[in-house]
mmCIF file of C-alpha atoms in Angstrom:
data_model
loop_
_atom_site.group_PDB
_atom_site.id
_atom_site.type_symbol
_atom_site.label_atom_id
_atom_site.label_comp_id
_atom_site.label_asym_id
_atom_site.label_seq_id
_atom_site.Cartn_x
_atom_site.Cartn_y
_atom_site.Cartn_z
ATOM 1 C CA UNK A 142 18.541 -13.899 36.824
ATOM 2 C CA UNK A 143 15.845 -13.268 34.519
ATOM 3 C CA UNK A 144 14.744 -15.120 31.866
ATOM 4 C CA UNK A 145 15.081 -14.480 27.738
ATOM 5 C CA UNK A 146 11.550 -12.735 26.617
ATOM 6 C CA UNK A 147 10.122 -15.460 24.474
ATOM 7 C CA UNK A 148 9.999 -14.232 20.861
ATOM 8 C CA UNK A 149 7.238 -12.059 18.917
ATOM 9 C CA UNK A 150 6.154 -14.564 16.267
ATOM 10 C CA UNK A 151 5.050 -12.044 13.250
ATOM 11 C CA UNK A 152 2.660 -13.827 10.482
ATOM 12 C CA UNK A 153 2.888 -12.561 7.274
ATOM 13 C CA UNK A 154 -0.586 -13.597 5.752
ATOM 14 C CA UNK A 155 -2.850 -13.165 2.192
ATOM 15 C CA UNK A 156 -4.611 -16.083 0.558
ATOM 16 C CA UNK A 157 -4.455 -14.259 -2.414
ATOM 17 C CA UNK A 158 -1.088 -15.031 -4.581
ATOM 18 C CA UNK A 159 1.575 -13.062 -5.952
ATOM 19 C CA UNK A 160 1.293 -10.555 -3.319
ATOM 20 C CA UNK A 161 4.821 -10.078 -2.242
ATOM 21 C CA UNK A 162 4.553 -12.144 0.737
ATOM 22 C CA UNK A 163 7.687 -14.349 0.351
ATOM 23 C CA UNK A 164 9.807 -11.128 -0.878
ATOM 24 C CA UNK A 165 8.737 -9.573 2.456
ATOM 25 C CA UNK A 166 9.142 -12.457 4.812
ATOM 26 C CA UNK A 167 12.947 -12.947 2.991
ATOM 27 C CA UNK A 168 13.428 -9.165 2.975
ATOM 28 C CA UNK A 169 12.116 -8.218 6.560
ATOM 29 C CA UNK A 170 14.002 -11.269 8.105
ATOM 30 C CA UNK A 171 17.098 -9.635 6.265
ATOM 31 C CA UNK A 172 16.498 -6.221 8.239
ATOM 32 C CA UNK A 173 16.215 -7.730 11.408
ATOM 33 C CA UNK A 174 19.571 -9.318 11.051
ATOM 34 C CA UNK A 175 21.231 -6.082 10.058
ATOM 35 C CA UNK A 176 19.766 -4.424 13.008
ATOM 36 C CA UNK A 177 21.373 -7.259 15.394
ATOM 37 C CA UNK A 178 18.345 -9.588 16.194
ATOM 38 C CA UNK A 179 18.575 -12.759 15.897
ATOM 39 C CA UNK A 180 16.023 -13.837 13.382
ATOM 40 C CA UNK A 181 14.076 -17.552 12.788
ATOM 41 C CA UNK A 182 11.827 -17.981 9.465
ATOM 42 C CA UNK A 183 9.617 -20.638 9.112
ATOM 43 C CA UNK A 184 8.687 -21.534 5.193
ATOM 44 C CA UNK A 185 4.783 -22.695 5.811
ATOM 45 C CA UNK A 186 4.026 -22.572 1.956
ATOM 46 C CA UNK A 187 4.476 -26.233 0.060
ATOM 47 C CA UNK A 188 5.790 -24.377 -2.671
ATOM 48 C CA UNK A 189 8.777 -23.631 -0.885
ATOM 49 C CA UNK A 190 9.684 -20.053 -2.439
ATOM 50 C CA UNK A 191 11.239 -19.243 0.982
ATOM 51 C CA UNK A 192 13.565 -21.607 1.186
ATOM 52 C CA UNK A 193 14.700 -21.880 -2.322
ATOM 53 C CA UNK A 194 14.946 -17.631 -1.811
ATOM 54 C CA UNK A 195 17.220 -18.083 0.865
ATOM 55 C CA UNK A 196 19.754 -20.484 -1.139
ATOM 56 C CA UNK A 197 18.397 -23.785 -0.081
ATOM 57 C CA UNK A 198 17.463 -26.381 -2.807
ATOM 58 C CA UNK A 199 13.411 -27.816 -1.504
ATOM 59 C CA UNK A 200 14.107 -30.445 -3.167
ATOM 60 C CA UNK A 201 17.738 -31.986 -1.212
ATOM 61 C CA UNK A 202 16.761 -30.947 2.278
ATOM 62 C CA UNK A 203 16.542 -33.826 4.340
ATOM 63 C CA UNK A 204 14.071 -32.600 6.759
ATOM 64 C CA UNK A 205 11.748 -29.544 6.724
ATOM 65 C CA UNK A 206 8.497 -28.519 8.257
ATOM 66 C CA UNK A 207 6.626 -31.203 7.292
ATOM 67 C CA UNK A 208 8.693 -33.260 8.967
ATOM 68 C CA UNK A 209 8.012 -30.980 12.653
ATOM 69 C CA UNK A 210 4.366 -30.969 11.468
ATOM 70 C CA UNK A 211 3.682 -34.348 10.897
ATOM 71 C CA UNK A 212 6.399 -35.956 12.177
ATOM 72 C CA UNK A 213 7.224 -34.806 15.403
ATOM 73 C CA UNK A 214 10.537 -34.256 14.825
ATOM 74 C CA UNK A 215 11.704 -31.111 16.902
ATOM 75 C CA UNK A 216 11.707 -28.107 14.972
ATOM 76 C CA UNK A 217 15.406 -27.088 15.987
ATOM 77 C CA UNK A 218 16.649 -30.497 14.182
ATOM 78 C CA UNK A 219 15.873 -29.090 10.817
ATOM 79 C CA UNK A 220 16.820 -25.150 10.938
ATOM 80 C CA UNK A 221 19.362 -23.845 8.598
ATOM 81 C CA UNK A 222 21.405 -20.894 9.312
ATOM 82 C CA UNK A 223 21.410 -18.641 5.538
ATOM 83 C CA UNK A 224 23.876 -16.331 4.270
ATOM 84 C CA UNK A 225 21.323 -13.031 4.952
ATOM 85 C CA UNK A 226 22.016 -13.940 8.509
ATOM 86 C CA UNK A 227 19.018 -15.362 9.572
ATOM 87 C CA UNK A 228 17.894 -19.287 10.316
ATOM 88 C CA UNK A 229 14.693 -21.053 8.144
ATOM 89 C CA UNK A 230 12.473 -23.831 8.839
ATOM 90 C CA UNK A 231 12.562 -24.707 5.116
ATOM 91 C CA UNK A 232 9.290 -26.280 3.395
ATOM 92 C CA UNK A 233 9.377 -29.105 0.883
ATOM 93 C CA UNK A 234 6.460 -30.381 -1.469
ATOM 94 C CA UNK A 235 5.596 -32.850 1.245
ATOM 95 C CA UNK A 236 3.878 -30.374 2.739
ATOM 96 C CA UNK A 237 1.435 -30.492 0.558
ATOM 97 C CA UNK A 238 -0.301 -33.718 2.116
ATOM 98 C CA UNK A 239 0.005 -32.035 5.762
ATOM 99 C CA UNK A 240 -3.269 -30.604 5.425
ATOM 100 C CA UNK A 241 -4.665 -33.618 4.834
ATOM 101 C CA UNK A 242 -2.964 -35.532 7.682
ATOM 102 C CA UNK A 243 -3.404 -32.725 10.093
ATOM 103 C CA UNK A 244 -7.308 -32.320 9.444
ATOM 104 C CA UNK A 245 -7.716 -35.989 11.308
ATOM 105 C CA UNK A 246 -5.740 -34.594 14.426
ATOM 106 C CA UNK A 247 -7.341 -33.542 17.566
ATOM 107 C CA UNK A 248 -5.959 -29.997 18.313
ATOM 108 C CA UNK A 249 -4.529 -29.664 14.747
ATOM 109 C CA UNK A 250 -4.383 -25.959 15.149
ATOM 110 C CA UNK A 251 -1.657 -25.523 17.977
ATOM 111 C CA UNK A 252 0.687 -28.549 16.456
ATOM 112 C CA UNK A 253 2.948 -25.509 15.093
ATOM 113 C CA UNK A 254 2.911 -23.640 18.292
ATOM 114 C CA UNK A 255 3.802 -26.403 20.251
ATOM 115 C CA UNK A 256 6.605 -27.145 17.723
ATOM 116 C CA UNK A 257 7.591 -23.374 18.329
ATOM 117 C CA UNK A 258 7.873 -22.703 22.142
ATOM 118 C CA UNK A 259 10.748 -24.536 22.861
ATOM 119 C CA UNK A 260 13.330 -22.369 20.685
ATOM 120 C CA UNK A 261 10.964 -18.825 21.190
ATOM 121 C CA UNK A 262 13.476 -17.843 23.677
ATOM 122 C CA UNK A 263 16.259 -18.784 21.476
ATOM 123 C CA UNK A 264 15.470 -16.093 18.775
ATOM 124 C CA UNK A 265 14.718 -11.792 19.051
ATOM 125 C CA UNK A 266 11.861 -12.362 16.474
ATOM 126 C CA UNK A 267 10.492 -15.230 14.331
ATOM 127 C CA UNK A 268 8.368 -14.531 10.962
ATOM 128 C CA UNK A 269 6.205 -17.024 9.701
ATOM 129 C CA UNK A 270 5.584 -17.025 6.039
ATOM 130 C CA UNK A 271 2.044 -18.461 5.046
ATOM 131 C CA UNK A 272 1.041 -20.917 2.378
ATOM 132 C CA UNK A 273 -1.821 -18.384 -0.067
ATOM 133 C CA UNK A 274 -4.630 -20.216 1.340
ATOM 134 C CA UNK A 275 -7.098 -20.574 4.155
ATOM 135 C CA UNK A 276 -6.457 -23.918 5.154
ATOM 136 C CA UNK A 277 -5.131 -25.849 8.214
ATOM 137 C CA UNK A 278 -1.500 -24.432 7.747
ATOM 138 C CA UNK A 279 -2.166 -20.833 7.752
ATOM 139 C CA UNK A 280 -4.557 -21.453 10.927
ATOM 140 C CA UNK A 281 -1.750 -22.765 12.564
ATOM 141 C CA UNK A 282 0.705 -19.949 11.975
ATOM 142 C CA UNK A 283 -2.688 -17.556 12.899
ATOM 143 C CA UNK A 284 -2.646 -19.853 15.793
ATOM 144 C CA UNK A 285 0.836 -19.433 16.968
ATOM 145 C CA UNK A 286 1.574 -15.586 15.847
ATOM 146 C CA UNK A 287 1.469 -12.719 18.503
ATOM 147 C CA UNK A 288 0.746 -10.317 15.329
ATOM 148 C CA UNK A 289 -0.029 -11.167 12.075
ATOM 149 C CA UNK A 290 0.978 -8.444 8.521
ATOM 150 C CA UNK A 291 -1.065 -8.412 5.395
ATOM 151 C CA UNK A 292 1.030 -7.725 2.528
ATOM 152 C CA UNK A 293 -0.851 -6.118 0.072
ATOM 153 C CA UNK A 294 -0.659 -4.614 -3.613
ATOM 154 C CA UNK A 295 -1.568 -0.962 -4.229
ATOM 155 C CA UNK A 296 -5.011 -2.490 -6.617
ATOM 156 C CA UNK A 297 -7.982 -2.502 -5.992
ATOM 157 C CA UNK A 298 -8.869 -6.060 -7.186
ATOM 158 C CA UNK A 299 -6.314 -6.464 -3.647
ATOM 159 C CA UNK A 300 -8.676 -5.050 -1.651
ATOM 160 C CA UNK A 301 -11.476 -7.957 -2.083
ATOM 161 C CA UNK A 302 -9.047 -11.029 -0.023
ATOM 162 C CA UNK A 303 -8.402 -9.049 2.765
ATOM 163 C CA UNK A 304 -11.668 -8.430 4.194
ATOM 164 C CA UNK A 305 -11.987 -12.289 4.143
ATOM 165 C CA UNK A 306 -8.800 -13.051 6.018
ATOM 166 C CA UNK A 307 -9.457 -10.519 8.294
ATOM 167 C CA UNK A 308 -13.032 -11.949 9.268
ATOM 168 C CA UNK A 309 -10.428 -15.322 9.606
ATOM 169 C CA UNK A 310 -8.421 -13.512 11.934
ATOM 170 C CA UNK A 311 -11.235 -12.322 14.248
ATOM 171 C CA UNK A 312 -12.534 -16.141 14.135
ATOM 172 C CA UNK A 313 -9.075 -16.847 15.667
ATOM 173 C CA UNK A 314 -8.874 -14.852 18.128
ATOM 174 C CA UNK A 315 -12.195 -15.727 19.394
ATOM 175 C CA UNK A 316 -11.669 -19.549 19.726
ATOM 176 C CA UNK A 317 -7.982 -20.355 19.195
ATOM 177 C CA UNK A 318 -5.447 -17.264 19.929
ATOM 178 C CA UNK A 319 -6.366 -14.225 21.565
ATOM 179 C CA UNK A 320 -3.689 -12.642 21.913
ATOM 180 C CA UNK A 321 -3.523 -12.437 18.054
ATOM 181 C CA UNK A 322 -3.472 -8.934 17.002
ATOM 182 C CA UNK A 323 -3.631 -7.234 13.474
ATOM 183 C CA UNK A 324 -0.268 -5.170 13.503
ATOM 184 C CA UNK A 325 -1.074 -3.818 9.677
ATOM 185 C CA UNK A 326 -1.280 -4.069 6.064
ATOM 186 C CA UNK A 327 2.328 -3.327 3.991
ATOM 187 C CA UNK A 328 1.304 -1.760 0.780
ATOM 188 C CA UNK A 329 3.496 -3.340 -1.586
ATOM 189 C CA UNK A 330 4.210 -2.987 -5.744
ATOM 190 C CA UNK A 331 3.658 0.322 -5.242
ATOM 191 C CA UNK A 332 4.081 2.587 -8.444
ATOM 192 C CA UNK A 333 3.962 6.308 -7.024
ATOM 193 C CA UNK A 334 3.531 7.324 -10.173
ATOM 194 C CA UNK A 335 -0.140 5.586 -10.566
ATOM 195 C CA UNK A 336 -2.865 7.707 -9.142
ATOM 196 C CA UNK A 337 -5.067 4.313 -8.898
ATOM 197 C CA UNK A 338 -1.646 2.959 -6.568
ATOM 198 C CA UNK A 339 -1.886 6.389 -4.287
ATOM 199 C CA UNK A 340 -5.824 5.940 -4.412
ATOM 200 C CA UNK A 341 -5.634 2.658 -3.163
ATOM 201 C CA UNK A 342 -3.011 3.525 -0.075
ATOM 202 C CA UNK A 343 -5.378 6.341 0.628
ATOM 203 C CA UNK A 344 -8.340 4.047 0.723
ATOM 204 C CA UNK A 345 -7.067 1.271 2.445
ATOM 205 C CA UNK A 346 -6.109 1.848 6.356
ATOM 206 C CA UNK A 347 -9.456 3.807 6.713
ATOM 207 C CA UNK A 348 -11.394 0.921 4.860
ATOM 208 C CA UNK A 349 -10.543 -1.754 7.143
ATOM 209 C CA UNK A 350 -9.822 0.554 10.491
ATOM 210 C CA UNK A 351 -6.239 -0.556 10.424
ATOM 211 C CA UNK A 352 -2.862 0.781 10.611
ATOM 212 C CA UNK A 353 -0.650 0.992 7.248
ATOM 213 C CA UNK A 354 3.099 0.334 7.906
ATOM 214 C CA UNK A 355 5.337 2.935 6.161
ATOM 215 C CA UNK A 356 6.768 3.361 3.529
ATOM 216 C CA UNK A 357 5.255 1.343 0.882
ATOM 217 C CA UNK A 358 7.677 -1.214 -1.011
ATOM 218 C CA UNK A 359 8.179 0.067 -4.417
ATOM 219 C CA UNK A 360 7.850 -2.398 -7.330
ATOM 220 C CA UNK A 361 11.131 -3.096 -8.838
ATOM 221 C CA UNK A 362 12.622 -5.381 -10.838
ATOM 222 C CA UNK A 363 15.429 -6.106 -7.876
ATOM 223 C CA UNK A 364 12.854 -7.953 -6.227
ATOM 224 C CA UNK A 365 12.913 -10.681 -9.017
ATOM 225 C CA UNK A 366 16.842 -10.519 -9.099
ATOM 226 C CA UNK A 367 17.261 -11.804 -5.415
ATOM 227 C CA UNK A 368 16.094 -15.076 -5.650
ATOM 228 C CA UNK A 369 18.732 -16.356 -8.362
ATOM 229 C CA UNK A 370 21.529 -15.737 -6.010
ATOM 230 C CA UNK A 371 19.402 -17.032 -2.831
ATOM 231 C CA UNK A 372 19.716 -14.335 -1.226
ATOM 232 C CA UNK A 373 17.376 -11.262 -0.197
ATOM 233 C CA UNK A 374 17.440 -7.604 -2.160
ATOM 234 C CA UNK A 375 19.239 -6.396 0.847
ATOM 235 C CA UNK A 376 22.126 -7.986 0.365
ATOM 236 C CA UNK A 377 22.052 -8.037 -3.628
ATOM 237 C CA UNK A 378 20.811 -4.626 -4.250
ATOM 238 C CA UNK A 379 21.810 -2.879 -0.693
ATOM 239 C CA UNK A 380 21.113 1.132 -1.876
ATOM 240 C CA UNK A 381 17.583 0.417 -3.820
ATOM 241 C CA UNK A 382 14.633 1.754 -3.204
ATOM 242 C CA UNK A 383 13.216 -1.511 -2.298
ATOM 243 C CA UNK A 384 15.954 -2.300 0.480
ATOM 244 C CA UNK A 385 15.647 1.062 1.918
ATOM 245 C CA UNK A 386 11.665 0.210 2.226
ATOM 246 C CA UNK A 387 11.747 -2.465 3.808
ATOM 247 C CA UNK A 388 14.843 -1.672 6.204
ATOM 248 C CA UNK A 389 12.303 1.286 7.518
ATOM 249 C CA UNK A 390 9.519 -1.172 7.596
ATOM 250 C CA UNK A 391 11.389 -3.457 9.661
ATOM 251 C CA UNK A 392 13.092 -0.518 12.022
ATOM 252 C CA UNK A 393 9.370 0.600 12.624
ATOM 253 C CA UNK A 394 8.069 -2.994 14.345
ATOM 254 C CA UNK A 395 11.447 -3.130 16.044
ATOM 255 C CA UNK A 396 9.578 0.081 17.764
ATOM 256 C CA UNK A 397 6.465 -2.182 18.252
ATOM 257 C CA UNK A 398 7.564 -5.877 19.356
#
């Protein structure tokens, strides 16, 4: 009989803040469970807007990734299943210190893909949603992903990050992952009405030779809505704009992975 394909581990990545990244991870995740997959999310940020997104309180759960990071403790002995259908690795402030603990380590770069492998085959996809930094943690989900997406706002102040975290990427796949590939940047807060926001889309795929996943995700207030029920726009707001995006998004890596 043959064996489960191990998952497609996506990496959703931008050091730069307040780019949408969380919204997508929670969103995306969402659209994957609609379409039947089975879906794993992994909260790698110390901030914890994942997990608190997706209903959880950071601050009760008894074990998150900093636990599997520093701990050892194996990662399928702190997943929670959420009401969007999917399961999360939730983060906690803890995780804070990991990159501190983790810098001392001797291979401190694969400790997440380790932690990963044994439930890969356990899962259609798993997303990984990066802490907005360079730093030990977002190696590690560089480290473990098969792709990694950059979320990025239609500006053009945007544009400076991702140059940098793509030179990151290539240093990655040099030493650490090869496999890693760039599967695109998702435009997102994009106001079609803004000629600088259709400049910027325009610009963008040819400025860093890469593909641009389609269609961008509006900006809409429904994306601030979500959270205060923990759960993702998909289920709160099921006809917007914004759900539609991002259920078209999702439908077009299905394609891919």
């Amino acid at each position: 009989m043959a064996r489960t394909p191990k998952a497609p581990i996506l990496a959703l990545a931008n050091q730069k803040g307040g780019v949408a990244k969380t919204t997508s991870v929670a969103s995306l995740g969402a659209a994957f469970a609609e379409a039947g997959k089975r879906v794993l999310l992994v909260d790698l940020d110390p901030q914890a807007c994942l997990t608190f997104s997706l209903g959880i309180d950071p601050d009760t759960v008894e074990a998150s990734v900093h636990d599997v990071l520093v701990g050892g403790t194996p990662l399928a002995d702190v997943v929670h299943e959420c009401d969007d259908g999917v399961h999360l690795v939730p983060s906690s402030i803890e995780l804070a210190g990991a990159e501190a603990v983790l810098l001392g380590r001797p291979a401190r770069e694969y400790v997440l893909q380790s932690a990963l492998d044994p439930v890969r085959r356990d899962y259609d996809v798993i997303v990984l949603d990066c802490s907005p930094s360079l730093g030990v943690l977002t190696l590690n989900a560089l480290t473990a992903a098969t792709g990694v997406i950059v979320p990025m706002p239609c500006e053009m102040l945007s544009h400076r990050g991702v140059g940098q975290l793509l030179d990151t990427v290539a240093d990655v796949k040099k030493i650490l992952n090869k496999k890693l590939r760039v599967v695109g940047i998702l435009p997102t807060l994009y106001d079609g009405r803004s000629t600088h926001a259709r400049e910027v889309l325009e610009d963008v795929g040819s400025r860093y030779d890469l593909p641009v996943l389609s269609p961008p995700i509006p900006k809409t207030v429904r994306f601030a809505e979500a959270p205060a029920v923990g759960r993702s726009i998909l289920a709160t707001a099921r006809s917007s704009k914004g759900a539609k995006a991002y259920r078209e998004v999702a439908a077009g890596l299905l394609e891919q992975l």
